[in-house]
Amino acid sequence: MQKQASANNTRAVFAVLAGGVAILAIALRVRALGFSADPSLSASIDTIGAFLTFTFTANALVRFRGTRDLISLILAIGFGVVGLMQLALALQLFHNLDSALRVLDSLRPFWLQSSMLLAEAMLLASALERPFPYSAELRRTDLALMALVGTVAYAAGALYLLFSREPEVRALGPVMQPLELLPAFLYLLAASAFHQRLKTASSGLDKALALMAWMNVAAHVVHMVSAQVLDAPYTLAQILRVSSYAIVLGGTLLDNSRLFMQVRHLAISDPLTSLANYRHLIDVLESEIERSGRTGREFSVLLLDLDGLKGVNDRFGHLVGSRALQRLADVLRVHSRSVDTPARYGGDEFALVMPETGAPAARRVATRIRERLWSQTEQPKISVSVGVAVYPSSGVTAERLLMAADEALYAMKQDAQKRPRSVG
């Protein structure tokens, strides 16, 4: 096992080195093109980057608000600060397009600063566990964390601002910007950390962050060979960096959409049985009434009541009683059509909405449900009483349909008390 892990690590190191060499070779070929970007293009790319980071920040804060995901909070702060820096750089460049080369050359430390700050935020986020318990008292903790990260960001910015210009660093062969090795190394660490997280957490955001980190490694490797601002390697590095923001924003939006779908499912489903809850049942009934009013076709509603649930609870305990409710829910779920809507009406009562189904077919379904439930081998034996209502003969409103089904259900219970139970 240890030998295999060591071999895997060795292969990973060789893959990273080979990838770095390949990217460096491509960057050198790109530099030979002699391309020089327009200053307004560079400012526009930075503006797009700022917009993407602000959008990610908003989505990450929404995610943190709903899930207490501390990683989202750290990344929101990091991306927010970087977005402000990029917007400031873009505005400065737009304001001085006539002297763009001199301005961009003086702003190199800020470009490096924003990249390192974001890499540090990603490293901090990768070291945290995702779950974060919710409590009203944690608001002070949230503020303390935001203040801590903000202080670190401000301190890092203050240190960089001490330099009036980029530090003098001699070129090392084809590498014209050796300082780019530092953020490249930080992003490499972040990429490795998020790659490890993917073994236990496989969310869209984690995958996007891992890809973003690798893209920024490539961006800084490309930027290392930039001979001057606005040349081909500089522009390619800028595009790679902004594209990585789009990738992580896409991962966040994908995750948020999944979270919203889960929240919506929880809002319309019963927690014990996973069937539709009363609110969703009423929505479905009103929708069917509206549709049947247009088409002139009838539909049926079954109201089911689990017989003797109190006796089951008293004799076997509430866990067995809850299991009895789940058994009935499973029968409704498995033995109804995809267009039908099984729901928990409340307590030990369930409902089944069957579009385009008349009374004879509805009664056959009710008999089949009772037979399937009674034929189960799981103990204790359980049975249901069923009432049938049909639109429009039984009523033309959701309330009247449910009332009619309840009256039929009560009649069945009264009849069952007068004679021995028979299935079918």
XYZ file of C-alpha atoms in Angstrom:
424
model
C 0.000 0.000 0.000
C 2.799 2.424 0.904
C 4.738 1.511 -2.250
C 1.666 2.159 -4.381
C 1.062 5.526 -2.689
C 4.726 6.455 -3.205
C 4.526 5.459 -6.870
C 1.372 7.542 -7.311
C 3.041 10.552 -5.706
C 6.078 10.134 -7.964
C 3.888 9.981 -11.056
C 2.006 13.074 -9.903
C 5.274 15.014 -9.444
C 6.502 14.003 -12.896
C 3.128 14.948 -14.410
C 3.294 18.409 -12.803
C 6.879 18.950 -13.966
C 6.071 17.778 -17.479
C 3.021 20.027 -17.588
C 5.061 22.992 -16.384
C 7.717 22.431 -19.021
C 5.064 22.090 -21.727
C 3.333 25.309 -20.665
C 6.684 27.121 -20.544
C 7.517 25.917 -24.060
C 4.139 27.085 -25.344
C 4.634 30.462 -23.650
C 8.022 30.888 -25.367
C 6.443 30.115 -28.726
C 3.697 32.636 -28.003
C 6.266 35.289 -27.059
C 7.935 34.837 -30.427
C 4.758 35.975 -32.182
C 5.579 39.604 -31.457
C 1.965 40.349 -30.519
C 1.122 43.491 -28.552
C -2.379 44.002 -27.133
C -4.253 47.283 -27.156
C -4.332 48.899 -23.667
C -8.127 49.148 -23.791
C -8.296 45.366 -24.341
C -6.259 44.774 -21.200
C -8.469 47.145 -19.216
C -11.588 45.456 -20.571
C -10.315 42.006 -19.561
C -9.637 43.280 -16.032
C -13.129 44.797 -15.910
C -14.662 41.463 -16.927
C -12.536 39.778 -14.255
C -13.801 42.214 -11.626
C -17.414 41.589 -12.678
C -16.911 37.804 -12.440
C -15.298 38.041 -9.003
C -18.093 40.278 -7.677
C -20.705 37.857 -9.046
C -18.930 34.945 -7.402
C -18.701 36.902 -4.140
C -22.462 37.485 -4.120
C -23.212 33.825 -4.844
C -20.712 32.623 -2.251
C -22.287 34.848 0.401
C -25.730 33.470 -0.477
C -24.296 29.964 -0.179
C -22.765 30.760 3.211
C -25.997 32.314 4.406
C -27.944 29.195 3.538
C -25.450 26.428 4.381
C -23.027 27.934 6.927
C -20.238 26.827 4.598
C -17.148 28.553 5.994
C -15.201 27.895 2.794
C -17.699 30.044 0.906
C -17.214 32.900 3.372
C -13.418 32.847 3.066
C -13.569 32.668 -0.734
C -16.187 35.436 -0.879
C -13.891 37.775 1.038
C -10.854 36.812 -1.024
C -12.612 37.209 -4.365
C -14.286 40.422 -3.226
C -10.966 42.053 -2.329
C -9.362 40.849 -5.575
C -12.333 42.171 -7.552
C -11.958 45.605 -5.996
C -8.244 45.614 -6.817
C -8.841 44.564 -10.421
C -11.555 47.166 -10.875
C -9.243 49.841 -9.508
C -6.493 48.740 -11.910
C -8.901 48.782 -14.863
C -10.188 52.264 -13.996
C -6.643 53.537 -13.601
C -5.728 52.132 -16.991
C -8.831 53.523 -18.720
C -7.985 56.923 -17.244
C -4.416 56.813 -18.588
C -4.670 55.053 -21.955
C -2.182 57.518 -23.493
C 0.552 56.350 -21.113
C -0.691 52.772 -20.751
C 2.715 51.067 -20.907
C 4.129 53.177 -18.104
C 0.989 52.743 -15.981
C 0.874 48.963 -16.494
C 4.545 48.630 -15.699
C 4.026 50.524 -12.433
C 0.984 48.374 -11.625
C 2.776 45.024 -11.941
C 3.144 44.692 -8.120
C -0.616 45.094 -7.700
C -1.296 42.363 -10.262
C 1.087 40.111 -8.349
C -0.459 41.142 -5.047
C -4.020 40.284 -6.092
C -2.937 36.877 -7.376
C -1.089 36.016 -4.181
C -3.981 37.221 -2.047
C -6.431 34.995 -3.900
C -4.053 32.032 -3.708
C -3.732 32.557 0.054
C -7.531 32.656 0.407
C -7.817 29.391 -1.522
C -5.167 27.753 0.647
C -6.998 28.879 3.773
C -10.307 27.601 2.396
C -8.808 24.238 1.429
C -7.633 23.701 5.006
C -11.138 24.123 6.456
C -13.886 21.598 6.931
C -17.102 22.362 5.070
C -19.746 21.887 7.822
C -20.303 24.881 10.079
C -23.064 24.642 12.714
C -25.731 27.303 12.754
C -26.496 29.331 15.813
C -27.765 32.835 16.389
C -24.727 33.424 18.594
C -22.388 32.667 15.686
C -23.012 36.060 14.128
C -20.235 37.459 16.284
C -18.025 34.596 15.115
C -18.842 35.466 11.500
C -17.865 39.078 12.068
C -14.661 38.015 13.811
C -13.698 35.752 10.904
C -14.448 38.447 8.354
C -12.427 40.931 10.372
C -9.519 38.465 10.599
C -9.443 37.739 6.880
C -9.921 41.416 6.079
C -7.050 42.342 8.376
C -4.774 39.808 6.703
C -5.774 41.123 3.294
C -5.202 44.706 4.371
C -1.821 43.835 5.876
C -0.762 42.082 2.685
C -1.863 45.078 0.649
C -0.027 47.486 2.915
C 3.206 45.513 2.552
C 2.956 45.604 -1.232
C 2.127 49.290 -1.236
C 5.440 49.955 0.515
C 7.042 49.357 -2.862
C 6.780 52.377 -5.108
C 7.643 50.164 -8.071
C 8.235 46.512 -8.808
C 11.371 45.169 -7.076
C 14.398 44.817 -9.317
C 14.743 41.122 -10.157
C 17.131 39.969 -12.846
C 15.918 37.707 -15.594
C 16.902 34.046 -15.369
C 17.448 32.922 -18.936
C 14.085 32.879 -20.721
C 12.294 33.655 -17.437
C 11.830 37.415 -17.475
C 9.574 37.642 -14.380
C 11.006 35.317 -11.676
C 8.657 36.751 -9.024
C 5.787 34.974 -10.790
C 7.163 31.727 -9.361
C 5.814 32.683 -5.927
C 2.081 32.884 -6.811
C 2.533 29.924 -9.168
C 3.827 27.888 -6.216
C 0.964 29.026 -3.976
C -1.615 28.078 -6.604
C 0.144 24.742 -7.052
C -0.293 24.067 -3.342
C -3.971 25.099 -3.573
C -4.524 22.870 -6.607
C -2.977 19.919 -4.787
C -5.096 20.599 -1.686
C -8.367 20.786 -3.605
C -7.401 17.714 -5.625
C -7.116 15.837 -2.339
C -10.494 17.196 -1.240
C -12.108 15.732 -4.357
C -11.491 12.257 -2.913
C -13.969 12.994 -0.108
C -15.981 16.007 -1.397
C -17.083 16.024 -5.009
C -19.160 19.178 -5.295
C -19.166 21.366 -8.371
C -17.449 24.133 -6.405
C -14.588 21.870 -5.304
C -13.995 20.701 -8.862
C -14.128 24.274 -10.150
C -11.675 25.483 -7.496
C -9.221 22.720 -8.347
C -9.421 23.594 -12.061
C -9.147 27.303 -11.275
C -5.982 26.731 -9.270
C -4.371 24.780 -12.117
C -5.348 27.490 -14.621
C -3.709 30.123 -12.433
C -0.568 28.014 -12.159
C -0.486 28.003 -15.958
C -1.194 31.750 -16.061
C 1.780 32.595 -13.868
C 4.087 30.181 -15.682
C 3.128 31.907 -18.942
C 3.566 35.335 -17.370
C 7.100 34.444 -16.308
C 8.333 34.718 -19.883
C 6.635 38.068 -20.542
C 9.264 40.518 -21.719
C 7.029 43.579 -21.405
C 3.478 44.493 -20.573
C 0.791 43.870 -23.219
C 2.902 41.334 -25.094
C 1.461 37.917 -26.030
C 2.424 36.023 -22.810
C 1.091 38.880 -20.651
C -2.247 38.895 -22.510
C -2.524 35.086 -22.487
C -1.860 35.004 -18.742
C -4.504 37.656 -18.194
C -7.069 35.700 -20.233
C -6.264 32.466 -18.355
C -6.736 34.176 -15.018
C -10.074 35.771 -15.920
C -11.266 32.506 -17.499
C -10.525 30.737 -14.220
C -12.902 33.150 -12.490
C -15.630 32.150 -14.953
C -14.943 28.477 -14.208
C -15.299 28.866 -10.449
C -18.394 31.044 -10.879
C -19.947 28.329 -13.022
C -19.174 25.718 -10.356
C -20.802 27.887 -7.704
C -23.923 28.494 -9.779
C -24.213 24.756 -10.450
C -23.903 23.949 -6.753
C -26.349 26.697 -5.779
C -28.922 25.426 -8.267
C -28.623 21.951 -6.749
C -28.993 23.384 -3.260
C -32.070 25.367 -4.284
C -33.584 22.218 -5.806
C -32.955 20.360 -2.549
C -34.527 23.177 -0.551
C -37.543 23.196 -2.859
C -37.899 19.423 -2.498
C -37.770 19.730 1.287
C -40.367 22.503 1.180
C -42.923 20.382 -0.708
C -42.221 16.930 0.775
C -43.082 15.196 4.026
C -39.917 14.489 6.075
C -41.035 11.048 7.301
C -42.376 9.523 4.088
C -40.766 11.749 1.399
C -44.174 12.026 -0.254
C -45.695 15.375 -1.159
C -46.861 17.368 1.855
C -50.253 19.027 2.373
C -49.177 22.300 0.748
C -48.035 20.573 -2.422
C -51.151 18.385 -2.436
C -53.370 21.476 -2.532
C -51.242 22.974 -5.325
C -51.589 19.775 -7.369
C -55.349 19.629 -6.784
C -55.827 23.240 -7.881
C -53.662 22.647 -10.943
C -55.671 19.535 -11.877
C -58.951 21.392 -11.372
C -57.766 24.135 -13.708
C -56.537 21.641 -16.311
C -59.651 19.468 -16.139
C -61.794 22.588 -16.432
C -60.114 23.281 -19.782
C -60.139 19.708 -21.104
C -63.465 18.587 -19.640
C -61.884 15.358 -18.350
C -62.425 14.042 -14.865
C -59.842 13.064 -12.291
C -60.008 11.193 -8.987
C -58.723 11.688 -5.467
C -58.179 8.844 -3.013
C -58.071 9.606 0.705
C -56.494 6.785 2.729
C -56.484 6.326 6.494
C -54.198 3.808 8.216
C -56.423 1.629 10.396
C -55.555 1.248 14.058
C -52.368 3.284 14.107
C -52.921 4.232 17.759
C -53.105 0.563 18.673
C -49.854 -0.128 16.804
C -48.156 2.721 18.655
C -49.465 1.550 22.034
C -48.505 -2.087 21.476
C -45.265 -1.888 19.474
C -44.016 1.669 20.064
C -43.904 4.832 17.976
C -40.947 3.666 15.865
C -43.016 0.746 14.581
C -45.919 3.162 14.076
C -43.707 5.462 12.007
C -42.524 2.443 10.039
C -46.165 1.564 9.338
C -46.673 5.012 7.818
C -43.555 4.511 5.688
C -44.843 1.119 4.503
C -48.056 2.678 3.282
C -46.082 5.504 1.633
C -43.883 2.942 -0.167
C -46.948 1.147 -1.525
C -48.385 4.425 -2.798
C -45.076 5.428 -4.362
C -44.374 2.111 -6.070
C -47.889 1.231 -7.217
C -48.990 4.592 -8.624
C -48.365 6.022 -12.079
C -45.719 8.613 -12.789
C -48.459 11.196 -13.426
C -50.123 10.471 -10.062
C -49.269 12.426 -6.928
C -49.127 10.515 -3.636
C -49.109 12.798 -0.602
C -49.310 12.710 3.163
C -52.521 14.502 4.047
C -51.729 14.676 7.747
C -51.210 12.320 10.689
C -52.195 8.811 9.530
C -54.045 10.038 6.426
C -52.690 9.964 2.884
C -53.998 11.124 -0.481
C -53.489 10.076 -4.078
C -54.350 12.399 -6.973
C -54.938 10.500 -10.246
C -55.327 12.636 -13.398
C -57.813 11.503 -16.062
C -59.143 8.680 -13.892
C -62.831 7.936 -13.371
C -64.566 6.385 -10.383
C -64.390 2.699 -11.508
C -60.642 2.886 -12.179
C -60.057 4.776 -8.918
C -61.895 2.070 -6.945
C -59.774 -0.609 -8.592
C -56.628 1.281 -7.590
C -57.925 1.555 -4.017
C -58.566 -2.199 -3.888
C -55.113 -2.954 -5.298
C -53.429 -0.706 -2.716
C -55.303 -2.417 0.128
C -54.376 -5.862 -1.231
C -50.683 -4.998 -1.631
C -50.549 -3.575 1.860
C -52.310 -6.507 3.470
C -50.105 -9.026 1.615
C -46.898 -7.661 3.120
C -44.994 -10.133 5.296
C -43.618 -7.453 7.586
C -45.259 -7.389 10.989
C -47.539 -6.075 12.294
C -50.156 -6.438 9.587
C -51.671 -3.105 8.601
C -54.644 -2.072 6.501
C -56.210 1.106 5.198
C -59.644 2.529 4.651
C -60.094 4.428 1.399
C -62.480 7.109 0.243
C -62.891 8.096 -3.414
C -63.892 11.482 -4.832
C -64.176 12.370 -8.532
C -64.011 15.789 -10.196
C -66.457 17.325 -11.056
C -69.252 15.053 -9.770
C -67.956 15.063 -6.160
C -66.984 18.740 -6.139
C -65.329 21.474 -8.156
C -62.923 22.819 -5.516
C -60.003 21.222 -3.700
C -61.755 21.646 -0.372
C -64.974 20.027 -1.587
C -63.154 17.106 -3.212
C -61.225 16.350 -0.037
C -64.418 16.657 1.997
C -66.214 14.215 -0.318
C -63.326 11.742 -0.133
C -63.304 12.081 3.652
C -67.028 11.363 3.799
C -66.544 8.214 1.678
C -63.627 7.200 3.899
C -65.746 7.623 7.034
C -68.521 5.548 5.457
C -66.055 2.724 4.770
C -64.823 2.811 8.372
C -68.381 2.706 9.661
C -69.140 -0.243 7.403
C -65.976 -2.060 8.531
C -67.051 -1.770 12.161
C -70.307 -3.568 11.339
C -68.727 -6.572 9.593
C -65.373 -8.457 9.526
C -62.673 -6.872 7.359
C -62.322 -8.319 3.889
C -59.696 -7.315 1.404
C -61.043 -6.356 -2.012
